[in-house]
Coordinates of C-alpha atoms in Angstrom, one line a residue:
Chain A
X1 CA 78.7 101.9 143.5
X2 CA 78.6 104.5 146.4
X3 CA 81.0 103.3 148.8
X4 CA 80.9 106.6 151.4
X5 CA 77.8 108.9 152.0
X6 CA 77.3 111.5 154.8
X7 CA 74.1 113.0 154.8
X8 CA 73.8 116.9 156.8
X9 CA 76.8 115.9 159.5
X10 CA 77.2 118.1 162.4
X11 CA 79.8 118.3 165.3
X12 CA 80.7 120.8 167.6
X13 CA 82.8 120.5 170.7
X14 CA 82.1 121.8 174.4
X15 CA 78.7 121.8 174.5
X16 CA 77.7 123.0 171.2
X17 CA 79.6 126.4 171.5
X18 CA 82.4 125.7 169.1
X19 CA 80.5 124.1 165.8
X20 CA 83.4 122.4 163.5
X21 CA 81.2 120.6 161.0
X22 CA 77.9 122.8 159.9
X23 CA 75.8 120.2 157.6
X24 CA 78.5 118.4 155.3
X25 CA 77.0 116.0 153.1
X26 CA 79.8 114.0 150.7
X27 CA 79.8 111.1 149.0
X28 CA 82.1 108.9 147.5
X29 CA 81.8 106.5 144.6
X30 CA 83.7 103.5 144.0
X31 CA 87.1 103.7 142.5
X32 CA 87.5 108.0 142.9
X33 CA 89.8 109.8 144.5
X34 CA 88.2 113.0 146.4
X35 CA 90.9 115.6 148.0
X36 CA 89.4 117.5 150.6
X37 CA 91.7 120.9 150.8
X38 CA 90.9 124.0 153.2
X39 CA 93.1 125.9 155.9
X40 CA 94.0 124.7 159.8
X41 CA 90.6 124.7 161.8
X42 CA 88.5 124.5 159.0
X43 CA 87.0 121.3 160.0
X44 CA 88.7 118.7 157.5
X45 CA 90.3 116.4 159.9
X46 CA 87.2 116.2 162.2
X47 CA 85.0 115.3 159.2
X48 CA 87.8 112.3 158.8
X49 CA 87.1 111.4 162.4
X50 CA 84.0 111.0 161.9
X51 CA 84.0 108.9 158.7
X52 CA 86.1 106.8 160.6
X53 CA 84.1 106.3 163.5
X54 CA 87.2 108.1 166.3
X55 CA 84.8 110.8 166.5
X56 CA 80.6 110.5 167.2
X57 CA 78.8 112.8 164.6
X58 CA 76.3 115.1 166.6
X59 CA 73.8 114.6 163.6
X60 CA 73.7 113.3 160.3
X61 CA 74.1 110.0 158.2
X62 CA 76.9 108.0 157.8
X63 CA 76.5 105.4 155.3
X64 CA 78.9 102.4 153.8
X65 CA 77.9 100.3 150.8
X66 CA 74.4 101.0 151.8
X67 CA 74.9 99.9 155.6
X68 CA 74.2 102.8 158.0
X69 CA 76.8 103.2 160.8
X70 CA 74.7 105.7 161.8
X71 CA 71.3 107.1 161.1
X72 CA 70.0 111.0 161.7
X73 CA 66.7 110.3 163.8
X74 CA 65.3 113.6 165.0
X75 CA 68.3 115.6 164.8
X76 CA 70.6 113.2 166.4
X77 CA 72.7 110.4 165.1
X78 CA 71.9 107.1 166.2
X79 CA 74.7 104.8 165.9
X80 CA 74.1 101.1 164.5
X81 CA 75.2 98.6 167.4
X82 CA 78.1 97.0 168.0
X83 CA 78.2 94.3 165.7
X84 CA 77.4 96.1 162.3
X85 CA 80.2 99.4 163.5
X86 CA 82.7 96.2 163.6
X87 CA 81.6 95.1 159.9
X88 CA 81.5 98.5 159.0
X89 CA 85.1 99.5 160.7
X90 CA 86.4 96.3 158.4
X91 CA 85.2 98.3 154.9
X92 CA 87.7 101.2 155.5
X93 CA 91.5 102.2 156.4
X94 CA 93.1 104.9 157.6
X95 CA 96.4 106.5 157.4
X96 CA 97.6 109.3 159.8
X97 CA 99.5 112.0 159.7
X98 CA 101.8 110.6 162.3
X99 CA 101.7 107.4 161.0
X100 CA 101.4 105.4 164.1
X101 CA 102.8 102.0 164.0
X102 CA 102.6 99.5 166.8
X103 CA 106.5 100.6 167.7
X104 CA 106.9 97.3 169.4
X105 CA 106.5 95.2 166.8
X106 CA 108.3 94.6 163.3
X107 CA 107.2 95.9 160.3
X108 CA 106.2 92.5 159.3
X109 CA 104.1 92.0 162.5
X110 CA 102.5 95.0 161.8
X111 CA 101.5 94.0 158.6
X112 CA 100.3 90.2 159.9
X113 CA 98.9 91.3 163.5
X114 CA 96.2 92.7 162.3
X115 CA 95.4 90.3 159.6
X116 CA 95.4 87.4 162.2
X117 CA 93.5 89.0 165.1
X118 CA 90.9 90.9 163.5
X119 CA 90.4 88.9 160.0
X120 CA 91.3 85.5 161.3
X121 CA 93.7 84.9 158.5
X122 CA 96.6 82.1 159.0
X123 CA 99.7 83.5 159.5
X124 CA 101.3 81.7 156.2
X125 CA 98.4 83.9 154.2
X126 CA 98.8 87.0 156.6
X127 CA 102.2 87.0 155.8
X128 CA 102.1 86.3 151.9
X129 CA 99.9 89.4 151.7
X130 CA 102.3 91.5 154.2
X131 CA 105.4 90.6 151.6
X132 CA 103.7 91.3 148.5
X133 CA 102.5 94.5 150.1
X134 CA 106.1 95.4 151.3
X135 CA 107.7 94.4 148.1
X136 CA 105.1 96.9 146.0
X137 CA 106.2 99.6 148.4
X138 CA 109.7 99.1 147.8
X139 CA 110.3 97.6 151.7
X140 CA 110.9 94.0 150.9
X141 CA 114.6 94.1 153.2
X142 CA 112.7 96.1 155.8
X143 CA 110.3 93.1 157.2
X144 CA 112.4 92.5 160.3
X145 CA 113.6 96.1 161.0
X146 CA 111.3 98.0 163.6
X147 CA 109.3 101.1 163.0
X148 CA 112.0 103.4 164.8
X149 CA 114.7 102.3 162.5
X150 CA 112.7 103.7 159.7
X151 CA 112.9 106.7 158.0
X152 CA 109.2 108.9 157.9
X153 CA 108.8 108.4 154.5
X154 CA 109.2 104.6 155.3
X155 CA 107.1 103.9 157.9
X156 CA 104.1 106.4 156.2
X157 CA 104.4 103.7 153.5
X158 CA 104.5 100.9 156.4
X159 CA 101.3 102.3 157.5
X160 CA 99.9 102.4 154.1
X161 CA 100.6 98.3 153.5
X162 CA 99.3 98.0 156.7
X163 CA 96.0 99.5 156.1
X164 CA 95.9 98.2 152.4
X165 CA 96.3 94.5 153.8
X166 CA 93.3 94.9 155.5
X167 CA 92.2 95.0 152.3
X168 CA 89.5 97.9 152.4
X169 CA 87.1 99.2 150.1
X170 CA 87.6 102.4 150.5
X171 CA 91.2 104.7 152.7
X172 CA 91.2 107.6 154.0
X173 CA 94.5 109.6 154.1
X174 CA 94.7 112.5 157.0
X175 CA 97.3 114.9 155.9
X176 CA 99.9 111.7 155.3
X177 CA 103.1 114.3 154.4
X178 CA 102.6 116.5 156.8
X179 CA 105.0 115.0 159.1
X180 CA 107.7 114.6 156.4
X181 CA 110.3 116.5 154.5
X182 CA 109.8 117.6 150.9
X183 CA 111.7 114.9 149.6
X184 CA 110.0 112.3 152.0
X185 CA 107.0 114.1 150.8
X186 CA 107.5 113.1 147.4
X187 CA 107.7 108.9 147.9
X188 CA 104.5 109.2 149.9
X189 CA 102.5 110.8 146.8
X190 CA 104.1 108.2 144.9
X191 CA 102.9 105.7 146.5
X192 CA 99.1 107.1 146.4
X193 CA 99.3 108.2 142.8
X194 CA 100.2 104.5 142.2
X195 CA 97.2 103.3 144.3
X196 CA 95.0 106.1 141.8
X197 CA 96.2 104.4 139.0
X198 CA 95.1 101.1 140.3
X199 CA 91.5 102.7 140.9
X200 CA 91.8 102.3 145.1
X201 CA 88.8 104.7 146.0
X202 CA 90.4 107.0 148.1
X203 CA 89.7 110.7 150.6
X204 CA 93.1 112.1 150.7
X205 CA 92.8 115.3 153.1
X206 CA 95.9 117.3 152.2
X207 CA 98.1 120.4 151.7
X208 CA 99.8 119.9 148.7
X209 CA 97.8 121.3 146.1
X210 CA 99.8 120.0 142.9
X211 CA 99.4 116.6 144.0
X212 CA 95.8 116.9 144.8
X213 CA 95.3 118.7 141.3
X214 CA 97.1 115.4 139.5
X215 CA 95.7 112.8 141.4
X216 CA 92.3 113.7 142.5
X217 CA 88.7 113.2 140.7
X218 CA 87.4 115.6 142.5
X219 CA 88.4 118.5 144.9
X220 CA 86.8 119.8 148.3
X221 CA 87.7 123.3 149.6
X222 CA 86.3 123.3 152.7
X223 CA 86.1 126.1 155.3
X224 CA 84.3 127.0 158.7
X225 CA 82.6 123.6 158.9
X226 CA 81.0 124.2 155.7
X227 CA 81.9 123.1 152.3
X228 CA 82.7 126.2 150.4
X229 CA 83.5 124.3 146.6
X230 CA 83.4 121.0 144.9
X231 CA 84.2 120.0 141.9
X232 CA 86.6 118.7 138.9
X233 CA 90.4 119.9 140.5
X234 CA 90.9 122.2 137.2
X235 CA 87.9 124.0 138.3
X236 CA 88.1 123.8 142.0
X237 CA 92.1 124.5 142.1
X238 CA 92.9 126.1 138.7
X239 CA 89.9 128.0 138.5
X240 CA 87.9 128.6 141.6
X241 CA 84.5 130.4 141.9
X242 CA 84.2 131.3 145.1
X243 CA 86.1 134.2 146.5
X244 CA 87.0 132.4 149.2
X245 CA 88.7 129.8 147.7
X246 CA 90.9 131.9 145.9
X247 CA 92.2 133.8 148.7
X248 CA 93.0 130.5 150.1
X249 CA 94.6 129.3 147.0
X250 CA 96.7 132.4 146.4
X251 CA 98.9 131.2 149.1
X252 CA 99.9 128.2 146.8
X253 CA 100.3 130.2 143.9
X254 CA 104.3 130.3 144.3
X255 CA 104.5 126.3 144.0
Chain B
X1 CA 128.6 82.2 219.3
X2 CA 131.2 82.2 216.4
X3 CA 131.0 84.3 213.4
X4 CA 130.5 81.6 211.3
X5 CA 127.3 80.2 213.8
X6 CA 125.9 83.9 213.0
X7 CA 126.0 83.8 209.4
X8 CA 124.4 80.3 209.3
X9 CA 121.3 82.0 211.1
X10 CA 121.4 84.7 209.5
X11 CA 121.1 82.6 206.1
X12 CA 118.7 81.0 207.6
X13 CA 116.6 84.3 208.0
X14 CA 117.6 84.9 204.3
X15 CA 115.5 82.4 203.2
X16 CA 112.4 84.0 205.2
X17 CA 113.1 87.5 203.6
X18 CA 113.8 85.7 200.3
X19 CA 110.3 84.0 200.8
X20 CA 108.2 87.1 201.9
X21 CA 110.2 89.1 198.5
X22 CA 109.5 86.5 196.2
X23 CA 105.9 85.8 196.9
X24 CA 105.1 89.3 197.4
X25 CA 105.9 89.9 193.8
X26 CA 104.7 86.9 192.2
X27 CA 101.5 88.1 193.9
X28 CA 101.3 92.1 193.2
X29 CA 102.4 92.3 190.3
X30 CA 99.6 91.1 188.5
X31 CA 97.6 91.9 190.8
X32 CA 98.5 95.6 190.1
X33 CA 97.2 94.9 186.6
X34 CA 93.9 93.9 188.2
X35 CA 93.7 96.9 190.4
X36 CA 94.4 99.9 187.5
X37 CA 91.8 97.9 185.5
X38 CA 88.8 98.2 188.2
X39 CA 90.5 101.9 188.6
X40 CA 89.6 102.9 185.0
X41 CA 86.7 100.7 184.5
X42 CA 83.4 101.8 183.9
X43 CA 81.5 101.0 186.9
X44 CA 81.6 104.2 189.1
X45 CA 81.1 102.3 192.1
X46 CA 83.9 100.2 191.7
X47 CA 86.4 103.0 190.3
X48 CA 85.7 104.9 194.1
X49 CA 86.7 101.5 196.1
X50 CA 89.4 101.2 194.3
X51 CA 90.8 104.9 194.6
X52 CA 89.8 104.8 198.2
X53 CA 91.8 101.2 198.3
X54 CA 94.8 103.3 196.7
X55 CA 94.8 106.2 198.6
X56 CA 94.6 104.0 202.2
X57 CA 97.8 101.9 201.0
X58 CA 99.7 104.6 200.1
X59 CA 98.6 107.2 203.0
X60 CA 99.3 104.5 206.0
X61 CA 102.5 102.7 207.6
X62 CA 102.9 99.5 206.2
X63 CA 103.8 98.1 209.3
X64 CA 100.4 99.4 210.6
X65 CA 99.2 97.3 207.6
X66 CA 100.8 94.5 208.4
X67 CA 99.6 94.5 212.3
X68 CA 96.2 95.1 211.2
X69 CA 96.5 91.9 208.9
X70 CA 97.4 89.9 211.3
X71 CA 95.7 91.1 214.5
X72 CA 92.5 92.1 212.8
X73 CA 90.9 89.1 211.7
X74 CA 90.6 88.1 215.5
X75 CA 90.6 91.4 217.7
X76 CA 87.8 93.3 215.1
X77 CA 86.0 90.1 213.9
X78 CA 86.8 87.5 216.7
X79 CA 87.9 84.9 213.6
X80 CA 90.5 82.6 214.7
X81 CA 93.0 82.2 213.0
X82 CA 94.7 79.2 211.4
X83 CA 98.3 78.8 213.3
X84 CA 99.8 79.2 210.5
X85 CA 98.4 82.6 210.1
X86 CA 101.7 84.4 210.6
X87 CA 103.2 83.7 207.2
X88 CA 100.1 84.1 205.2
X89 CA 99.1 87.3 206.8
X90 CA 102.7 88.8 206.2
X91 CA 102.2 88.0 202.3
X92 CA 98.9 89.6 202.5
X93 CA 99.9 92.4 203.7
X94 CA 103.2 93.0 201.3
X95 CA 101.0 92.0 198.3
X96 CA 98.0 94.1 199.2
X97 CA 100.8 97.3 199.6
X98 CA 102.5 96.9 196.7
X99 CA 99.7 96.1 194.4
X100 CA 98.8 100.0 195.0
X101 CA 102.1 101.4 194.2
X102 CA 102.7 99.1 191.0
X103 CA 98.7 99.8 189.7
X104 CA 99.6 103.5 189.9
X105 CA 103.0 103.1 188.1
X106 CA 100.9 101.3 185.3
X107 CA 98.5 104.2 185.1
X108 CA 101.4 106.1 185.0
X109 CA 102.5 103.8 182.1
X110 CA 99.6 103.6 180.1
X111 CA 98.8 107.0 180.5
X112 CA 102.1 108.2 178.5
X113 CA 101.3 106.0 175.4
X114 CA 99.9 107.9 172.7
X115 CA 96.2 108.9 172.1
X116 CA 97.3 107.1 168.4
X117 CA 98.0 103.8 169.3
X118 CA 94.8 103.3 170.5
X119 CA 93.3 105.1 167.3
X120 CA 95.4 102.9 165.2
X121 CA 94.1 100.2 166.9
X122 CA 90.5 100.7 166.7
X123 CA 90.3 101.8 163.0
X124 CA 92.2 98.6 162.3
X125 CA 89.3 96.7 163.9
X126 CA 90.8 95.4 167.5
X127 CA 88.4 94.6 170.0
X128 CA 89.4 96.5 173.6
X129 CA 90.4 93.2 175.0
X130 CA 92.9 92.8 172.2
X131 CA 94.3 96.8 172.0
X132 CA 95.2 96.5 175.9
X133 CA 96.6 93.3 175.6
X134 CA 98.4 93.3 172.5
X135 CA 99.2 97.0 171.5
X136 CA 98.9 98.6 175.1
X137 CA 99.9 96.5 178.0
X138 CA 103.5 95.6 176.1
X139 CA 104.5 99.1 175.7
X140 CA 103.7 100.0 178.7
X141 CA 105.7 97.3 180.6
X142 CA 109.1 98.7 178.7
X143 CA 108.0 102.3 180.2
X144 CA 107.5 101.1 183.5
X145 CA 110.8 99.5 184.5
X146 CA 112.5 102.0 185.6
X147 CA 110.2 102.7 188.4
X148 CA 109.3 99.3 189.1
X149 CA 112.9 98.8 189.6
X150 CA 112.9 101.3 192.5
X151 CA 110.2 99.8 194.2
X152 CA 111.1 96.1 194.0
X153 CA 114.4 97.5 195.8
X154 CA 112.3 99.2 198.1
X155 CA 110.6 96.1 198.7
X156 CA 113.9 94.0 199.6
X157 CA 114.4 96.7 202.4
X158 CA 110.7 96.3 203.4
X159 CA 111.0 93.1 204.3
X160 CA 112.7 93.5 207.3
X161 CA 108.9 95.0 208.3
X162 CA 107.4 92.0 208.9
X163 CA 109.5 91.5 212.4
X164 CA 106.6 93.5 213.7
X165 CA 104.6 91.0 213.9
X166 CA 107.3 88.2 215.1
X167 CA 108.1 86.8 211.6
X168 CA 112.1 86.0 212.2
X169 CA 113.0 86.6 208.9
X170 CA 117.1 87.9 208.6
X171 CA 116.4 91.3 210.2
X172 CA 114.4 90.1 213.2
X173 CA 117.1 87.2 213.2
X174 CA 120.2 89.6 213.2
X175 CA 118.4 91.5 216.3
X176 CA 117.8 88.6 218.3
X177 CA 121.6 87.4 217.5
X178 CA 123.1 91.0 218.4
X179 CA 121.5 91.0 221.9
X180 CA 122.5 87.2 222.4
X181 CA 125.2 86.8 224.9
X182 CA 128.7 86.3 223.8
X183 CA 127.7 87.0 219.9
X184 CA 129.7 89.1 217.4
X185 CA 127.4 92.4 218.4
X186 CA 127.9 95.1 215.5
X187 CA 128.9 92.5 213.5
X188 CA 125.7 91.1 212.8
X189 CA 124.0 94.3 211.6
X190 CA 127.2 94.9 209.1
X191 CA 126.8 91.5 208.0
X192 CA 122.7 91.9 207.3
X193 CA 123.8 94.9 205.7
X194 CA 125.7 93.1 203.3
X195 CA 122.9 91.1 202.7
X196 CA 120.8 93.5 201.6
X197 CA 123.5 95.1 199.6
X198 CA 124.1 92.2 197.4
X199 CA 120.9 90.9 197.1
X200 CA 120.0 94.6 195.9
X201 CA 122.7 94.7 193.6
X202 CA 121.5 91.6 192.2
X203 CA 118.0 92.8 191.8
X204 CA 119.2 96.0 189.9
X205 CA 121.4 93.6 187.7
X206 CA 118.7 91.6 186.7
X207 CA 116.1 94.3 186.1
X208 CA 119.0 96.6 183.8
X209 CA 119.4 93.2 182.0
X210 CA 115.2 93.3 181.5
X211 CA 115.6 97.3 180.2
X212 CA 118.4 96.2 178.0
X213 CA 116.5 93.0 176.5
X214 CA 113.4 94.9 175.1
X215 CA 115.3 98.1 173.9
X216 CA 114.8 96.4 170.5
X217 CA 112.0 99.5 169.9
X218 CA 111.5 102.8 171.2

């Protein structure tokens, strides 16, 4: 099943003068794991925005399970109304970069909040789902600890129960390590590498290139707002066709 | 009149200034919320009356505010007024003050919580109603104490305002007692000066014991 499709998606920023997404079209399938890789500015963090409905697309489709959160209707998108964007918002999850947690509540509530007000669930189910959750990302003792007791690694895998027990079909990752040290780094790709394993379908935009080799279906090298290379990650990453590509990649080649 | 005589009345004016304190907060306060919400909403017309509101509170005297409040009714619209008048207009005028100051410590507030709460909130499917009320409003009410603090001590001070327009609460009562014949003079102004002190001090107690109470998170 295609869970994700962007059809032609374009965005620029003050009045059309800066263009950061120049006719992407992606699409995901159920159960895969796409990386999208390319350097600062190159567009990959917008093109998360927009999938997750923070940013309005200038143009283009945006499609989930076949439900159009937006529809390109003579060169502009047209966004689905308010009722179908809140059906749509409930299909996927998102993790940032800077993980923000609700710093005013425990990890637990963080978890069950969520759960409660926007799902409806009771709190004895809310909260069964918030421990199991917990207890697979090795936090069980942290339910009544707060967010800034936490280490980074710790609450980027807070963050990651929270959106899982939303229970979404499809999560989108925005540069989760960035904010951590290497050895943070490496409990957070733990975690998502576990999630791979369990067939989550996931868009992991990232930096480290030997996770997104291991873990990934498929690799996007993205540049300028365009998409410069797709494919298998042995191709894409170990082998890449494009010029381009491998100018970006010789930067890794040290790791 | 004996010492003891003079800080009987002056207790007596307590209770006035405790009064006009009390209700002025109970009232503001939320009201404040009310008044950064229409400042930020969506209807043009209604964000401009509510700057205009804002900028009129804060650029006047409050005793100016307070006369016009009570005068106005009758001398611009020829209303007349209920006798009891007095008290309600000195509320008024408090409430309709501070509910300026505290809507733009809120903004103030609100404006330093992070771009990514609200994201968070939204991807995770909260309605607006539900982000500001459960993710935005209890953050900002921990960043706002400090200078909430300053004003409800301002506030105690203030009080002493409403003499202008013949409420006799302690101040107004301390003046009347120091020009008195045969009353302890000075004596009275250092003793409504203690007044103030200690009901200040007892304000700032209170509102550290607030701070300290949700320093659970940061």
């Amino acid at each position: 099943m295609r869970v994700l499709e962007m059809n032609h998606v374009k965005k620029s920023f003050d009045n059309e003068t800066i263009h950061v997404l120049r006719d992407i079209s992606l699409h995901v399938d159920e159960g895969e794991v796409v990386a999208i890789i390319g350097p600062s500015g190159s567009g990959k963090s917008t093109l998360l925005r927009c999938a997750t409905l923070l940013t309005q697309m200038d143009s283009g489709d945006l499609i989930y399970t076949g439900t159009y959160a937006a529809r390109d209707e003579g060169g502009r998108s047209v966004y689905a109304e308010k009722k179908i964007l809140k059906e749509i918002r409930a299909c996927f999850g998102l993790v940032f970069q800077n993980f923000n947690l609700f710093p005013h509540y425990s990890v637990l509530k963080n978890l069950t909040d969520p759960q409660i007000s926007v799902l409806g669930r009771k709190k004895a189910e809310a909260e069964k789902k918030a421990r199991e959750l917990l207890a697979k990302m090795g936090l069980e003792d942290k339910a009544d600890a707060y967010p800034c007791q936490l280490s980074g690694g710790q609450q980027q895998r807070v963050a990651i129960a929270r959106a899982l027990a939303m229970e979404p079909k499809i999560l989108f990752f925005d540069e989760p390590t960035s904010a951590l040290d290497p050895e943070l780094t490496g409990e957070i790709l733990k975690v998502i590498r576990a999630l791979a394993e369990e067939h989550m379908t996931m868009v992991i935009v990232t930096h480290e290139m030997a996770f997104a080799r291991d873990v990934a279906d498929r690799v996007i090298f993205m540049d300028g707002g365009v998409i410069v290379e797709e494919g298998a990650p042995e191709d894409v990453i170990s082998n890449p066709k494009e010029e381009r590509t491998r100018q970006f990649l010789s930067r890794f080649s040290a790791e | 009149m004996t010492i003891q005589t003079m800080l009987q009345e002056l207790s007596r004016g307590f209770l006035t200034t405790l009064s006009i304190f009390f209700f002025t907060l109970l009232g503001s306060l939320p009201l404040g919320l009310v008044v950064n919400l229409c400042r930020s909403c969506r209807i043009a017309p209604l964000r401009w009356l509510t700057k205009i509101y804002i900028s009129i509170m804060r650029g006047t005297p409050l005793m100016l505010q307070l006369m016009v409040v009570y005068f106005g009714p009758n001398l611009i619209f020829g209303i007349s007024t209920p006798s009891n008048w007095r008290s309600m207009a000195v509320i008024v005028a408090f409430v309709i003050n501070y509910a300026a100051y505290f809507a733009e410590i809120y903004r103030g507030g609100i404006e330093s919580i992070s771009l990514g709460q609200y994201e968070a909130a939204q991807v995770l499917g909260y309605s607006r109603a539900q982000t500001y009320g459960k993710i935005i409003l209890p953050q900002m009410i921990k960043r706002v104490l400090p200078p909430v603090t300053n004003e409800v001590i301002t506030l105690v001070k203030d009080t002493s305002l409403a003499s202008v327009i013949g409420v006799v609460e302690m101040f107004t009562r301390a003046r009347q007692i120091a020009v008195a014949p045969h009353s302890p003079g000075m004596l009275t102004f250092a003793a409504a000066a203690v007044f103030y002190y200690v009901f200040n001090y007892v304000v700032a107690f209170v509102m550290e014991r607030i701070e300290k109470a949700l320093d659970y998170y940061r």
